[in-house]
mmCIF file of C-alpha atoms in Angstrom:
data_model
loop_
_atom_site.group_PDB
_atom_site.id
_atom_site.type_symbol
_atom_site.label_atom_id
_atom_site.label_comp_id
_atom_site.label_asym_id
_atom_site.label_seq_id
_atom_site.Cartn_x
_atom_site.Cartn_y
_atom_site.Cartn_z
ATOM 1 C CA ASP Q 138 17.214 18.691 -20.308
ATOM 2 C CA ASN Q 139 13.101 18.806 -19.903
ATOM 3 C CA SER Q 140 13.141 22.486 -19.444
ATOM 4 C CA GLY Q 141 15.909 23.659 -22.774
ATOM 5 C CA PHE Q 142 18.880 24.546 -20.922
ATOM 6 C CA MET Q 143 22.000 21.701 -22.511
ATOM 7 C CA TRP Q 144 24.761 19.986 -20.087
ATOM 8 C CA ILE Q 145 27.623 19.934 -20.620
ATOM 9 C CA GLY Q 146 30.224 18.241 -19.430
ATOM 10 C CA THR Q 147 34.175 19.575 -18.943
ATOM 11 C CA ARG Q 148 37.497 18.952 -17.648
ATOM 12 C CA ASP Q 149 36.632 21.534 -15.074
ATOM 13 C CA GLY Q 150 33.555 20.113 -14.211
ATOM 14 C CA LEU Q 151 29.321 20.568 -14.665
ATOM 15 C CA CYS Q 152 28.097 23.459 -17.132
ATOM 16 C CA ARG Q 153 24.954 24.730 -18.685
ATOM 17 C CA TYR Q 154 24.105 26.418 -21.053
ATOM 18 C CA ASP Q 155 21.139 28.302 -22.455
ATOM 19 C CA GLY Q 156 21.132 29.866 -25.369
ATOM 20 C CA ARG Q 157 23.500 32.512 -25.052
ATOM 21 C CA THR Q 158 25.251 32.656 -21.447
ATOM 22 C CA PHE Q 159 27.695 29.173 -20.301
ATOM 23 C CA VAL Q 160 27.895 29.112 -16.273
ATOM 24 C CA ARG Q 161 29.840 26.904 -14.169
ATOM 25 C CA ILE Q 162 27.822 25.272 -11.379
ATOM 26 C CA GLY Q 163 30.359 24.666 -9.063
ATOM 27 C CA GLU Q 164 30.560 28.927 -9.281
ATOM 28 C CA ILE Q 165 26.105 28.735 -7.505
ATOM 29 C CA VAL Q 166 26.959 25.750 -5.630
ATOM 30 C CA PRO Q 167 30.181 24.986 -3.853
ATOM 31 C CA ASP Q 168 29.675 21.627 -3.130
ATOM 32 C CA LEU Q 169 30.751 21.248 -6.772
ATOM 33 C CA SER Q 170 33.523 22.820 -7.327
ATOM 34 C CA MET Q 171 36.100 19.816 -6.923
ATOM 35 C CA CYS Q 172 34.473 17.710 -8.576
ATOM 36 C CA GLY Q 173 36.971 17.264 -11.186
ATOM 37 C CA LYS Q 174 36.715 15.863 -14.563
ATOM 38 C CA VAL Q 175 33.007 14.944 -16.053
ATOM 39 C CA LEU Q 176 33.273 12.185 -17.684
ATOM 40 C CA THR Q 177 29.107 11.014 -18.764
ATOM 41 C CA MET Q 178 25.312 12.695 -17.324
ATOM 42 C CA ALA Q 179 21.652 11.924 -17.244
ATOM 43 C CA GLU Q 180 18.354 13.459 -16.675
ATOM 44 C CA ASP Q 181 15.543 11.837 -13.875
ATOM 45 C CA SER Q 182 12.281 11.834 -13.921
ATOM 46 C CA GLN Q 183 12.503 14.532 -11.401
ATOM 47 C CA GLY Q 184 14.705 17.165 -13.000
ATOM 48 C CA LYS Q 185 17.707 16.626 -11.989
ATOM 49 C CA ILE Q 186 20.737 16.063 -12.819
ATOM 50 C CA TRP Q 187 23.407 13.086 -12.444
ATOM 51 C CA PHE Q 188 26.998 12.851 -13.473
ATOM 52 C CA SER Q 189 29.906 10.714 -13.403
ATOM 53 C CA SER Q 190 33.261 13.062 -12.171
ATOM 54 C CA SER Q 191 36.734 11.932 -11.609
ATOM 55 C CA ASN Q 192 36.112 11.907 -8.589
ATOM 56 C CA GLY Q 193 32.751 10.195 -7.918
ATOM 57 C CA ILE Q 194 29.091 10.541 -8.736
ATOM 58 C CA TYR Q 195 27.078 13.678 -8.401
ATOM 59 C CA TYR Q 196 23.253 14.763 -8.535
ATOM 60 C CA TYR Q 197 22.014 18.815 -9.174
ATOM 61 C CA ASN Q 198 18.860 20.515 -9.114
ATOM 62 C CA PRO Q 199 18.908 22.644 -11.227
ATOM 63 C CA ALA Q 200 15.172 23.874 -9.475
ATOM 64 C CA THR Q 201 16.524 23.768 -6.098
ATOM 65 C CA ASP Q 202 20.195 24.097 -6.657
ATOM 66 C CA GLU Q 203 20.687 21.583 -4.335
ATOM 67 C CA SER Q 204 23.330 18.891 -4.788
ATOM 68 C CA GLY Q 205 26.006 15.860 -3.239
ATOM 69 C CA ILE Q 206 27.302 12.770 -3.940
ATOM 70 C CA LEU Q 207 26.548 9.610 -4.510
ATOM 71 C CA GLY Q 208 28.536 6.871 -2.117
ATOM 72 C CA ILE Q 209 29.351 4.350 -4.274
ATOM 73 C CA PRO Q 210 33.021 2.744 -4.717
ATOM 74 C CA GLU Q 211 33.370 4.437 -8.544
ATOM 75 C CA ARG Q 212 37.392 5.841 -7.841
ATOM 76 C CA ARG Q 213 37.036 6.231 -11.239
ATOM 77 C CA GLY Q 214 34.218 7.677 -11.751
ATOM 78 C CA CYS Q 215 31.494 5.405 -14.114
ATOM 79 C CA ARG Q 216 30.821 5.280 -18.136
ATOM 80 C CA ASP Q 217 27.445 5.117 -18.393
ATOM 81 C CA ILE Q 218 23.871 7.057 -16.021
ATOM 82 C CA GLN Q 219 20.743 5.925 -17.183
ATOM 83 C CA ALA Q 220 17.500 6.955 -15.116
ATOM 84 C CA ASP Q 221 14.221 4.801 -15.849
ATOM 85 C CA ALA Q 222 10.171 6.048 -15.538
ATOM 86 C CA HIS Q 223 10.536 3.677 -11.894
ATOM 87 C CA GLY Q 224 12.605 6.809 -10.046
ATOM 88 C CA ASN Q 225 16.028 4.591 -10.629
ATOM 89 C CA VAL Q 226 18.908 5.209 -11.637
ATOM 90 C CA TRP Q 227 21.700 3.465 -13.132
ATOM 91 C CA PHE Q 228 25.075 4.031 -13.462
ATOM 92 C CA ALA Q 229 27.625 1.452 -15.155
ATOM 93 C CA GLY Q 230 31.370 1.182 -13.249
ATOM 94 C CA ASN Q 231 32.440 -1.375 -12.192
ATOM 95 C CA SER Q 232 30.054 -2.687 -10.821
ATOM 96 C CA LEU Q 233 26.465 -2.662 -11.472
ATOM 97 C CA TYR Q 234 24.218 -0.130 -9.594
ATOM 98 C CA ARG Q 235 20.935 1.656 -9.781
ATOM 99 C CA TYR Q 236 20.112 3.786 -7.279
ATOM 100 C CA ASP Q 237 16.221 4.217 -6.055
ATOM 101 C CA THR Q 238 15.547 7.632 -5.146
ATOM 102 C CA ALA Q 239 12.524 6.943 -3.294
ATOM 103 C CA ASN Q 240 14.469 5.470 -0.068
ATOM 104 C CA GLY Q 241 17.931 6.024 -1.032
ATOM 105 C CA GLY Q 242 18.766 2.901 -1.088
ATOM 106 C CA ILE Q 243 21.898 1.278 -4.303
ATOM 107 C CA HIS Q 244 21.681 -1.949 -5.082
ATOM 108 C CA THR Q 245 25.324 -3.488 -6.462
ATOM 109 C CA TYR Q 246 24.772 -6.499 -9.350
ATOM 110 C CA SER Q 247 27.230 -8.571 -10.372
ATOM 111 C CA ILE Q 248 26.660 -9.412 -14.699
ATOM 112 C CA GLY Q 249 28.495 -12.515 -16.344
ATOM 113 C CA GLY Q 250 32.057 -11.843 -15.050
ATOM 114 C CA SER Q 251 32.799 -8.616 -17.066
ATOM 115 C CA ARG Q 252 32.003 -5.028 -16.505
ATOM 116 C CA PRO Q 253 28.594 -2.932 -17.728
ATOM 117 C CA VAL Q 254 29.954 -0.427 -20.443
ATOM 118 C CA MET Q 255 26.794 1.022 -22.168
ATOM 119 C CA LEU Q 256 22.975 1.717 -20.279
ATOM 120 C CA ALA Q 257 19.748 2.461 -21.940
ATOM 121 C CA TYR Q 258 16.354 2.370 -21.661
ATOM 122 C CA ASP Q 259 13.538 1.685 -23.364
ATOM 123 C CA SER Q 260 10.394 3.000 -24.312
ATOM 124 C CA PHE Q 261 9.169 -0.543 -23.243
ATOM 125 C CA ASP Q 262 9.876 -0.146 -19.967
ATOM 126 C CA THR Q 263 12.741 -2.034 -20.311
ATOM 127 C CA ILE Q 264 16.658 -1.542 -19.445
ATOM 128 C CA TRP Q 265 19.935 -2.955 -20.939
ATOM 129 C CA VAL Q 266 23.549 -3.552 -19.956
ATOM 130 C CA LEU Q 267 25.863 -4.487 -22.971
ATOM 131 C CA LEU Q 268 29.037 -5.243 -21.196
ATOM 132 C CA GLU Q 269 32.851 -4.840 -21.768
ATOM 133 C CA ASP Q 270 32.791 -8.365 -23.760
ATOM 134 C CA GLY Q 271 29.899 -7.735 -26.041
ATOM 135 C CA SER Q 272 27.149 -9.162 -24.427
ATOM 136 C CA LEU Q 273 24.323 -7.931 -23.619
ATOM 137 C CA TYR Q 274 21.738 -8.181 -20.805
ATOM 138 C CA THR Q 275 17.639 -7.256 -19.738
ATOM 139 C CA TYR Q 276 16.612 -6.552 -17.020
ATOM 140 C CA ASP Q 277 13.651 -8.206 -15.230
ATOM 141 C CA LYS Q 278 12.396 -6.449 -13.023
ATOM 142 C CA LEU Q 279 9.689 -8.972 -11.294
ATOM 143 C CA LYS Q 280 13.448 -11.334 -10.364
ATOM 144 C CA ASP Q 281 15.494 -8.172 -10.105
ATOM 145 C CA THR Q 282 18.412 -10.213 -12.323
ATOM 146 C CA PHE Q 283 19.852 -10.010 -15.712
ATOM 147 C CA LYS Q 284 19.007 -11.973 -18.902
ATOM 148 C CA LEU Q 285 21.322 -12.843 -21.567
ATOM 149 C CA GLN Q 286 20.465 -12.288 -24.364
ATOM 150 C CA GLN Q 287 21.124 -15.255 -26.905
ATOM 151 C CA LEU Q 288 23.380 -13.751 -30.397
ATOM 152 C CA TYR Q 289 25.317 -14.769 -32.612
ATOM 153 C CA PHE Q 290 27.863 -11.786 -32.808
ATOM 154 C CA LYS Q 291 29.740 -8.884 -30.287
ATOM 155 C CA ILE Q 292 27.853 -5.445 -29.749
ATOM 156 C CA LYS Q 293 30.090 -2.340 -29.780
ATOM 157 C CA ILE Q 294 27.594 0.681 -29.120
ATOM 158 C CA ILE Q 295 23.468 0.690 -27.470
ATOM 159 C CA GLU Q 296 20.403 3.520 -28.160
ATOM 160 C CA ALA Q 297 17.106 2.904 -27.440
ATOM 161 C CA ALA Q 298 14.841 4.335 -30.704
ATOM 162 C CA GLU Q 299 11.870 5.478 -31.364
ATOM 163 C CA GLY Q 300 8.401 2.360 -30.948
ATOM 164 C CA GLY Q 301 11.168 0.381 -28.720
ATOM 165 C CA ARG Q 302 13.263 -0.332 -31.227
ATOM 166 C CA MET Q 303 17.582 -0.336 -29.845
ATOM 167 C CA LEU Q 304 19.941 -0.076 -31.879
ATOM 168 C CA ALA Q 305 22.759 -1.055 -32.420
ATOM 169 C CA ALA Q 306 26.163 -1.678 -34.128
ATOM 170 C CA THR Q 307 28.588 -4.588 -33.549
ATOM 171 C CA TYR Q 308 32.317 -5.632 -33.676
ATOM 172 C CA ASP Q 309 32.386 -7.074 -36.676
#
């Protein structure tokens, strides 16, 4: 994270490593002791750690030990989490969700008839969404919609790289 800690998702919850010691966060914050297996995580611009587990979607603020569970209906957790520079945290589950940290609003998006599996945020302030069927979409902030990127191949993995570039792996 931005403070130099390494965060590790385990089958018993979220752990922090400082270079010498592992700390299970559930031992510090009792509300997180039963969160279950951690599937994916991300840090937002405020330093909060967001993570999806087998029991829901949680956040933890290491500066204050504040924690909570987000009211997103994903019983088995989500596949990916991505924070942007505008205070939004995006979750790829059975649908795509955008949580606005400023007002607590949760927005749900249905895209292209397939489930989102991977998210990326590039240095040009673009959210990219990869769907299970290999199609790729970008978020239009002004219209609050997603646009299909016309590609001649199906994408398997996406990752934001330096300088606004995107890395992608295909099935072919």
